C-alpha cells in the first residue's frame, strides 16, 4: 500500500526515458514498477501522454538577497518562482543579503528570515572573505554546503574578494574538514587593465570583461587546488577558452567541477540590442562561437551542470531608463525559466531530456552532496516536475513569479511548459509554503 502513485508513459529514471508507475509513501519514492503494475495506492495520478515526469530540479546558484535587499528578491517570491520552473531544491548564495553569510550568526539570521516562507527546500552556502578564516569550520559544522569566494570586487562592498594568499589559506582550511570552495573566477588585474564599460553598446561592456580575465583566474584556481588538494567548483563558466585546461586538470586528478548557466547557452553577444541592460551579467554573455563550444563542453562532460545564477534587482538598478552597461547592475533573473530555456536550445542540438535532467538535477545534487535529491529512484525524496516538452510559450515578464518584472527572456519563444511541481509527494500550490531549510549531510 502506498500513499500516492504516478502512472507516466514517459518518466526519467536510471533506465532512461521509460514508462513507469512510481509509488510514494511518507514523501519518499518507495516503488518504481512497470507502467501497467497494479500499485495499491490511496491516490493514483495518470499523467497525460504529452508530459514527462522529471525529478525535481536542483539549482545550486541562487541569489535570494534576503534579508537586507529583500526589495530585490525574497525567499517567498524566489521559491515560488523556482517551483513554477520545476525546481524543488535551491541553495542560496551568501551575498547580496545583509549581513552576508560569513559566520554562524549571519547564517542564523538568514535561516530565521527564511523560516516559514519557502515553497521548496532551501540550503545555504557560506562565504569566504578576508578575515573570516576562523569562521569557516563553524559554518561547516552548522550545515552550509560549502563556501563561495570572489577573486575581484563582488559588486557589493560587504563581501570583499580574497587575495592569492588568502585563497590558498582558505583552500587549505576547507580541505582540512572536507568542504568545497566555489569560486567566481575572474582576475581583477586583467579587468582593471581592460577598457572601462560605459554607454549603451554591448560590445564595449564585453571588452571590459575579456575571456582572458576568466582564463587567468581559472588557471590560478586549478593550480591552488592542485597544491592544496582542496575540492573546488568553478561558477558560471562563460569563457570556452578555459575548457581545455579544465579537462586537463581533471585528467590530472584535480578535484574540480564546473557549471554554466542558461543565459550563456541561449543568448549571444551579437544579438543583444543597444541599451538592453537586462542582458548584463558578470562574466558576460559572449559570442555565438563561444556558446557552441560551451554546448560541446556539456556534451563531453567537461562542464558538469547548468544552474541559474538568478541574480535579480529592482528595475531602477538595471538603468533601463538610460541603457548604460557601465552603471547597470549585472545579473540575469531567470529562476523560473531555466528548464524551458535550456530544453529549447538542447533539443535543437540533438540532446534528450535525459541530458537536461543530468545537467539540472542529478549533477547539481551530487556536487553539493545531496543524497536524496535529483533522481527518480528508490529512497529518494518524491520531488517531481511534470513537464510538457512540446508545448511552447512566449515569455511575459509580467507573469513571472520572481519579485521584479525584469528578465532578459521577455518576449522570447521557448519550448516546454512546467505543468506542476511536487515536493515530497505533495503538489506545490504557490500559496502555502511547505518547503524545509536544509543542512549539509541531512538531505
Coordinates of C-alpha atoms in Angstrom, one line a residue:
X1 CA 0.0 0.0 0.0
X2 CA 1.3 3.4 -1.0
X3 CA 0.1 6.9 -0.4
X4 CA 0.3 8.0 -4.0
X5 CA 1.1 6.5 -7.4
X6 CA 2.1 8.3 -10.6
X7 CA 1.5 6.4 -13.9
X8 CA 3.6 8.0 -16.5
X9 CA 4.1 6.9 -20.1
X10 CA 7.3 8.9 -20.0
X11 CA 9.5 9.2 -16.9
X12 CA 13.2 9.9 -16.5
X13 CA 14.8 7.3 -14.3
X14 CA 18.2 5.5 -14.2
X15 CA 16.8 3.4 -17.1
X16 CA 16.4 6.5 -19.2
X17 CA 13.1 7.8 -20.5
X18 CA 10.7 4.9 -19.8
X19 CA 7.0 4.1 -18.9
X20 CA 6.7 3.6 -15.2
X21 CA 4.4 3.6 -12.2
X22 CA 6.0 5.2 -9.3
X23 CA 4.8 4.8 -5.7
X24 CA 5.2 7.3 -2.9
X25 CA 4.8 6.9 0.8
X26 CA 5.7 9.4 3.6
X27 CA 7.2 11.7 1.0
X28 CA 9.7 9.1 -0.4
X29 CA 9.8 7.1 -3.6
X30 CA 9.1 3.5 -2.4
X31 CA 8.3 1.7 -5.7
X32 CA 9.3 2.0 -9.4
X33 CA 7.4 -0.5 -11.4
X34 CA 6.3 -1.2 -15.0
X35 CA 3.6 1.2 -16.2
X36 CA 0.9 -1.4 -16.0
X37 CA 1.8 -2.6 -12.5
X38 CA -1.2 -2.5 -10.1
X39 CA 0.1 -0.4 -7.3
X40 CA -2.3 -0.3 -4.3
X41 CA -2.5 3.4 -3.7
X42 CA -4.7 5.8 -1.8
X43 CA -4.5 8.1 -4.9
X44 CA -3.4 7.4 -8.4
X45 CA -2.4 10.2 -10.9
X46 CA -2.5 9.2 -14.5
X47 CA -0.3 11.7 -16.3
X48 CA -1.2 12.8 -19.8
X49 CA 0.7 11.3 -22.7
X50 CA 2.2 14.7 -23.7
X51 CA 4.1 15.2 -20.4
X52 CA 7.3 13.7 -19.0
X53 CA 7.8 13.1 -15.3
X54 CA 11.2 14.5 -14.3
X55 CA 12.9 14.6 -10.9
X56 CA 12.6 18.0 -9.3
X57 CA 15.4 20.2 -10.5
X58 CA 18.2 21.3 -8.1
X59 CA 19.5 24.9 -8.5
X60 CA 22.7 25.4 -6.5
X61 CA 23.3 29.0 -7.6
X62 CA 20.5 31.4 -6.5
X63 CA 20.8 34.9 -5.0
X64 CA 17.7 35.4 -2.8
X65 CA 19.1 38.6 -1.3
X66 CA 17.1 38.3 1.8
X67 CA 17.5 39.8 4.4
X68 CA 18.8 43.3 3.6
X69 CA 17.9 43.6 0.0
X70 CA 14.5 42.0 0.0
X71 CA 13.3 44.7 -2.4
X72 CA 15.4 42.8 -5.0
X73 CA 14.0 39.4 -4.2
X74 CA 13.0 37.4 -1.1
X75 CA 12.5 33.8 0.0
X76 CA 8.8 33.7 -0.7
X77 CA 9.0 35.1 -4.2
X78 CA 12.2 33.3 -5.2
X79 CA 11.0 29.9 -4.1
X80 CA 7.5 30.4 -5.7
X81 CA 9.3 31.2 -9.0
X82 CA 11.6 28.2 -8.6
X83 CA 8.6 25.9 -8.1
X84 CA 6.9 27.3 -11.1
X85 CA 10.0 26.4 -13.1
X86 CA 10.2 22.8 -11.8
X87 CA 12.9 23.4 -9.2
X88 CA 12.3 21.7 -5.9
X89 CA 15.6 22.4 -4.2
X90 CA 17.9 25.5 -4.2
X91 CA 21.0 26.6 -2.4
X92 CA 21.2 30.3 -1.6
X93 CA 24.3 32.4 -2.2
X94 CA 26.0 34.1 0.8
X95 CA 25.8 37.6 -0.8
X96 CA 23.8 40.1 -1.6
X97 CA 22.0 39.7 1.6
X98 CA 22.8 41.9 4.5
X99 CA 24.5 40.6 6.5
X100 CA 26.3 38.2 4.2
X101 CA 26.6 34.6 5.3
X102 CA 30.2 34.8 6.6
X103 CA 29.8 33.5 10.2
X104 CA 27.4 31.3 12.1
X105 CA 25.5 34.4 13.5
X106 CA 24.7 35.7 10.0
X107 CA 23.7 32.2 8.9
X108 CA 21.1 32.1 11.7
X109 CA 19.8 35.5 10.7
X110 CA 19.3 34.2 7.2
X111 CA 17.6 31.0 8.4
X112 CA 15.2 32.9 10.7
X113 CA 14.4 35.2 7.8
X114 CA 13.6 32.2 5.5
X115 CA 11.7 30.2 8.1
X116 CA 8.1 29.6 7.1
X117 CA 8.5 31.4 3.8
X118 CA 9.9 28.7 1.4
X119 CA 7.8 26.8 -1.1
X120 CA 10.7 24.4 -1.9
X121 CA 13.6 23.0 0.1
X122 CA 16.4 25.6 0.6
X123 CA 20.0 25.2 1.7
X124 CA 22.7 27.8 2.2
X125 CA 26.3 28.5 1.1
X126 CA 28.8 30.1 3.4
X127 CA 31.1 32.9 2.3
X128 CA 34.9 33.1 2.4
X129 CA 36.1 36.7 2.7
X130 CA 39.2 38.3 4.2
X131 CA 39.3 37.9 7.9
X132 CA 36.8 35.1 8.4
X133 CA 39.2 32.1 8.1
X134 CA 38.4 31.2 11.7
X135 CA 34.7 31.2 11.0
X136 CA 34.7 28.6 8.2
X137 CA 34.7 25.5 10.4
X138 CA 31.8 26.8 12.4
X139 CA 29.8 27.4 9.3
X140 CA 30.6 24.0 8.0
X141 CA 29.5 22.4 11.3
X142 CA 26.3 24.5 11.1
X143 CA 25.4 22.8 7.8
X144 CA 26.4 25.1 4.9
X145 CA 27.0 23.2 1.7
X146 CA 30.4 24.9 1.1
X147 CA 32.0 28.3 0.7
X148 CA 31.9 30.9 -2.0
X149 CA 34.6 33.4 -2.7
X150 CA 35.4 36.1 -5.3
X151 CA 38.8 37.0 -6.8
X152 CA 37.7 40.5 -7.7
X153 CA 35.1 43.0 -6.4
X154 CA 31.9 41.2 -5.9
X155 CA 29.7 44.2 -6.7
X156 CA 28.8 44.7 -3.0
X157 CA 31.3 46.2 -0.5
X158 CA 30.3 43.9 2.4
X159 CA 31.6 40.8 0.5
X160 CA 35.2 41.6 -0.4
X161 CA 37.4 39.3 -2.6
X162 CA 40.2 37.0 -1.5
X163 CA 43.8 37.7 -2.5
X164 CA 46.0 34.9 -3.8
X165 CA 47.5 34.0 -0.4
X166 CA 44.1 34.4 1.3
X167 CA 42.6 32.0 -1.2
X168 CA 45.4 29.4 -0.6
X169 CA 44.8 29.7 3.1
X170 CA 41.1 29.2 2.7
X171 CA 41.5 26.2 0.4
X172 CA 43.8 24.6 3.0
X173 CA 41.3 25.2 5.7
X174 CA 38.3 23.8 3.8
X175 CA 40.4 20.8 2.7
X176 CA 41.1 20.0 6.4
X177 CA 37.5 19.4 7.1
X178 CA 36.3 18.1 3.8
X179 CA 34.4 21.1 2.5
X180 CA 34.4 22.6 -1.0
X181 CA 35.2 26.1 -2.3
X182 CA 33.1 27.6 -5.1
X183 CA 34.8 30.4 -7.0
X184 CA 33.7 33.4 -9.0
X185 CA 36.8 33.2 -11.2
X186 CA 37.6 36.5 -12.9
X187 CA 41.0 38.1 -12.5
X188 CA 40.9 41.6 -11.0
X189 CA 44.2 42.7 -12.7
X190 CA 43.0 41.7 -16.1
X191 CA 39.8 43.5 -15.7
X192 CA 41.5 46.6 -14.3
X193 CA 43.6 46.8 -17.5
X194 CA 40.6 46.2 -19.8
X195 CA 38.7 49.1 -21.3
X196 CA 36.1 50.6 -19.0
X197 CA 32.5 49.6 -19.5
X198 CA 30.3 52.6 -20.5
X199 CA 27.4 53.5 -22.7
X200 CA 24.8 51.6 -24.5
X201 CA 26.9 49.4 -26.7
X202 CA 27.1 45.8 -25.5
X203 CA 30.4 45.3 -27.4
X204 CA 32.1 47.9 -25.1
X205 CA 30.8 46.0 -22.0
X206 CA 32.0 42.7 -23.4
X207 CA 35.5 44.1 -23.9
X208 CA 35.5 45.3 -20.3
X209 CA 35.2 41.6 -19.1
X210 CA 37.5 39.7 -21.5
X211 CA 37.8 36.0 -21.7
X212 CA 41.4 36.3 -20.5
X213 CA 40.2 37.5 -17.1
X214 CA 38.3 34.2 -16.7
X215 CA 41.1 32.1 -18.2
X216 CA 43.8 33.5 -15.9
X217 CA 41.6 33.2 -12.8
X218 CA 40.6 29.6 -13.6
X219 CA 44.3 28.7 -14.2
X220 CA 45.1 30.1 -10.7
X221 CA 42.3 28.2 -9.0
X222 CA 43.3 25.0 -10.7
X223 CA 46.9 25.3 -9.5
X224 CA 45.9 26.2 -6.0
X225 CA 43.5 23.2 -5.9
X226 CA 46.4 21.0 -7.2
X227 CA 48.7 22.2 -4.5
X228 CA 46.3 22.1 -1.6
X229 CA 44.2 19.1 -2.6
X230 CA 41.1 21.1 -2.0
X231 CA 37.8 20.4 -3.8
X232 CA 36.9 23.4 -6.0
X233 CA 34.0 24.4 -8.2
X234 CA 34.1 27.0 -11.0
X235 CA 31.0 29.1 -11.0
X236 CA 29.1 30.3 -14.1
X237 CA 31.7 29.5 -16.8
X238 CA 31.3 31.7 -19.8
X239 CA 34.7 31.5 -21.5
X240 CA 35.0 28.4 -23.7
X241 CA 38.8 29.1 -23.9
X242 CA 39.1 27.6 -20.4
X243 CA 37.6 24.2 -21.3
X244 CA 40.9 22.5 -22.4
X245 CA 42.7 23.4 -19.2
X246 CA 39.7 22.3 -17.1
X247 CA 39.7 18.9 -18.9
X248 CA 43.5 18.6 -18.4
X249 CA 43.2 19.4 -14.7
X250 CA 40.6 16.7 -14.2
X251 CA 42.6 14.1 -16.0
X252 CA 45.4 15.0 -13.7
X253 CA 43.2 14.3 -10.7
X254 CA 42.4 17.8 -9.6
X255 CA 39.1 17.7 -7.6
X256 CA 37.3 20.2 -9.9
X257 CA 33.7 20.7 -11.0
X258 CA 32.3 23.3 -13.3
X259 CA 28.9 24.9 -14.0
X260 CA 27.5 27.2 -16.7
X261 CA 24.1 29.0 -16.9
X262 CA 21.2 29.1 -19.2
X263 CA 21.9 32.6 -20.4
X264 CA 25.3 31.5 -21.7
X265 CA 23.7 28.7 -23.6
X266 CA 20.8 30.7 -25.0
X267 CA 22.0 34.2 -25.8
X268 CA 24.8 35.5 -27.9
X269 CA 26.6 38.9 -27.8
X270 CA 25.8 39.6 -31.4
X271 CA 22.1 39.6 -30.8
X272 CA 22.0 41.9 -27.7
X273 CA 20.4 45.2 -28.7
X274 CA 21.9 48.6 -27.8
X275 CA 21.0 49.7 -24.3
X276 CA 19.5 46.3 -23.3
X277 CA 21.0 46.2 -19.9
X278 CA 18.7 43.4 -18.8
X279 CA 21.3 41.2 -20.5
X280 CA 24.2 42.5 -18.4
X281 CA 25.8 39.8 -16.2
X282 CA 29.3 39.0 -15.0
X283 CA 31.1 37.2 -16.6
X284 CA 29.3 38.3 -19.7
X285 CA 27.3 36.6 -22.4
X286 CA 29.8 36.0 -25.2
X287 CA 29.8 35.4 -28.9
X288 CA 27.9 32.7 -30.8
X289 CA 31.0 30.6 -31.5
X290 CA 31.8 30.6 -27.8
X291 CA 28.2 29.5 -27.0
X292 CA 28.6 26.5 -29.3
X293 CA 31.8 25.4 -27.6
X294 CA 30.1 25.6 -24.2
X295 CA 27.5 23.2 -25.5
X296 CA 30.3 20.9 -26.6
X297 CA 31.7 21.1 -23.1
X298 CA 28.4 19.9 -21.8
X299 CA 28.3 17.1 -24.4
X300 CA 31.8 15.8 -23.5
X301 CA 31.3 16.2 -19.7
X302 CA 33.9 19.0 -19.1
X303 CA 31.0 21.1 -17.8
X304 CA 29.1 19.3 -15.1
X305 CA 25.9 21.2 -14.6
X306 CA 23.6 24.1 -15.6
X307 CA 22.3 26.3 -12.8
X308 CA 20.5 29.7 -12.9
X309 CA 22.8 32.2 -11.2
X310 CA 19.5 34.0 -10.6
X311 CA 20.7 37.5 -9.6
X312 CA 17.7 39.9 -9.7
X313 CA 17.4 43.5 -8.7
X314 CA 14.9 46.3 -8.9
X315 CA 14.2 47.8 -12.4
X316 CA 15.8 51.1 -11.3
X317 CA 19.2 49.3 -10.7
X318 CA 19.1 47.9 -14.3
X319 CA 19.1 51.5 -15.5
X320 CA 16.8 50.7 -18.3
X321 CA 16.0 54.4 -18.5
X322 CA 19.4 55.2 -19.9
X323 CA 20.6 51.8 -21.1
X324 CA 24.2 52.3 -19.8
X325 CA 26.0 49.0 -19.3
X326 CA 28.7 50.7 -17.3
X327 CA 26.3 51.6 -14.4
X328 CA 23.6 48.9 -14.6
X329 CA 23.5 46.1 -12.0
X330 CA 24.9 42.9 -13.5
X331 CA 22.7 39.8 -13.1
X332 CA 20.1 37.8 -15.1
X333 CA 16.7 37.0 -13.5
X334 CA 15.8 33.6 -14.8
X335 CA 14.9 31.2 -11.9
X336 CA 11.5 30.2 -13.4
X337 CA 12.8 29.8 -17.0
X338 CA 15.9 27.7 -16.8
X339 CA 14.3 24.4 -17.8
X340 CA 12.5 25.6 -20.9
X341 CA 15.4 27.8 -21.9
X342 CA 17.9 25.0 -21.8
X343 CA 15.5 22.5 -23.3
X344 CA 14.7 24.9 -26.2
X345 CA 18.4 25.1 -27.2
X346 CA 19.3 21.5 -26.2
X347 CA 16.7 19.9 -28.5
X348 CA 18.0 21.9 -31.4
X349 CA 21.4 20.3 -30.9
X350 CA 20.1 16.8 -30.6
X351 CA 20.2 16.4 -26.9
X352 CA 17.5 14.5 -25.0
X353 CA 15.6 15.3 -21.8
X354 CA 17.8 12.7 -20.0
X355 CA 20.7 15.0 -20.7
X356 CA 18.9 18.1 -19.4
X357 CA 18.0 16.1 -16.2
X358 CA 21.6 15.1 -15.7
X359 CA 22.8 18.7 -16.0
X360 CA 20.0 20.4 -14.0
X361 CA 19.0 17.8 -11.4
X362 CA 21.4 14.9 -11.0
X363 CA 24.8 16.6 -11.1
X364 CA 23.9 19.7 -9.1
X365 CA 22.6 17.5 -6.3
X366 CA 25.8 15.4 -6.5
X367 CA 28.0 18.5 -6.4
X368 CA 26.6 19.6 -3.1
X369 CA 26.4 16.1 -1.6
X370 CA 22.6 15.7 -1.6
X371 CA 21.9 12.0 -1.4
X372 CA 18.1 12.1 -1.7
X373 CA 17.6 14.7 -4.4
X374 CA 18.0 14.9 -8.2
X375 CA 16.8 11.4 -9.2
X376 CA 13.6 9.4 -9.5
X377 CA 15.0 6.4 -7.6
X378 CA 14.1 4.3 -4.6
X379 CA 14.6 6.0 -1.3
X380 CA 14.8 9.5 -2.8
X381 CA 12.5 12.4 -1.9
X382 CA 9.4 12.3 -4.1
X383 CA 10.2 15.6 -5.8
X384 CA 8.9 15.8 -9.3
X385 CA 8.4 18.2 -12.2
X386 CA 5.6 17.4 -14.7
X387 CA 6.9 18.8 -17.9
X388 CA 5.2 19.2 -21.3
X389 CA 8.3 19.4 -23.6
X390 CA 6.5 20.1 -26.9
X391 CA 4.3 22.9 -25.6
X392 CA 5.6 26.4 -26.5
X393 CA 5.1 29.8 -24.9
X394 CA 6.3 33.4 -25.2
X395 CA 7.8 34.8 -22.0
X396 CA 5.9 37.6 -20.5
X397 CA 7.9 39.1 -17.7
X398 CA 4.8 40.4 -16.0
X399 CA 3.6 36.8 -15.5
X400 CA 6.8 35.5 -13.8
X401 CA 6.8 34.9 -10.1
X402 CA 10.1 36.5 -9.0
X403 CA 9.7 39.8 -7.4
X404 CA 10.7 42.4 -10.0
X405 CA 9.4 42.3 -13.6
X406 CA 12.9 42.3 -15.3
X407 CA 14.3 39.4 -17.4
X408 CA 16.4 39.1 -20.5
X409 CA 14.0 36.4 -21.6
X410 CA 11.0 38.7 -22.0
X411 CA 9.4 38.2 -25.4
X412 CA 11.4 35.1 -26.2
X413 CA 9.6 32.0 -27.5
X414 CA 10.5 28.9 -25.5
X415 CA 9.7 25.2 -25.7
X416 CA 8.5 23.3 -22.7
X417 CA 5.9 24.1 -20.0
X418 CA 6.1 23.0 -16.4
X419 CA 2.5 21.8 -15.6
X420 CA 3.1 21.3 -11.9
X421 CA 5.8 20.6 -9.3
X422 CA 5.7 18.2 -6.4
X423 CA 7.7 18.3 -3.2
X424 CA 8.0 15.2 -1.1
X425 CA 4.8 13.8 -2.6
X426 CA 2.7 17.0 -2.3
X427 CA 1.9 19.3 -5.2
X428 CA 3.2 22.8 -4.6
X429 CA 0.4 25.3 -4.7
X430 CA 2.3 28.5 -4.5
X431 CA 0.0 29.6 -1.7
X432 CA 1.1 27.8 1.5
X433 CA 4.9 27.5 1.9
X434 CA 5.8 23.8 2.6
X435 CA 9.5 23.7 2.0
X436 CA 12.1 23.0 4.6
X437 CA 15.5 24.5 5.4
X438 CA 18.3 22.1 4.6
X439 CA 21.6 21.3 6.2
X440 CA 24.5 19.6 4.6
X441 CA 24.5 15.9 5.3
X442 CA 20.8 15.7 6.1
X443 CA 19.4 15.6 2.6

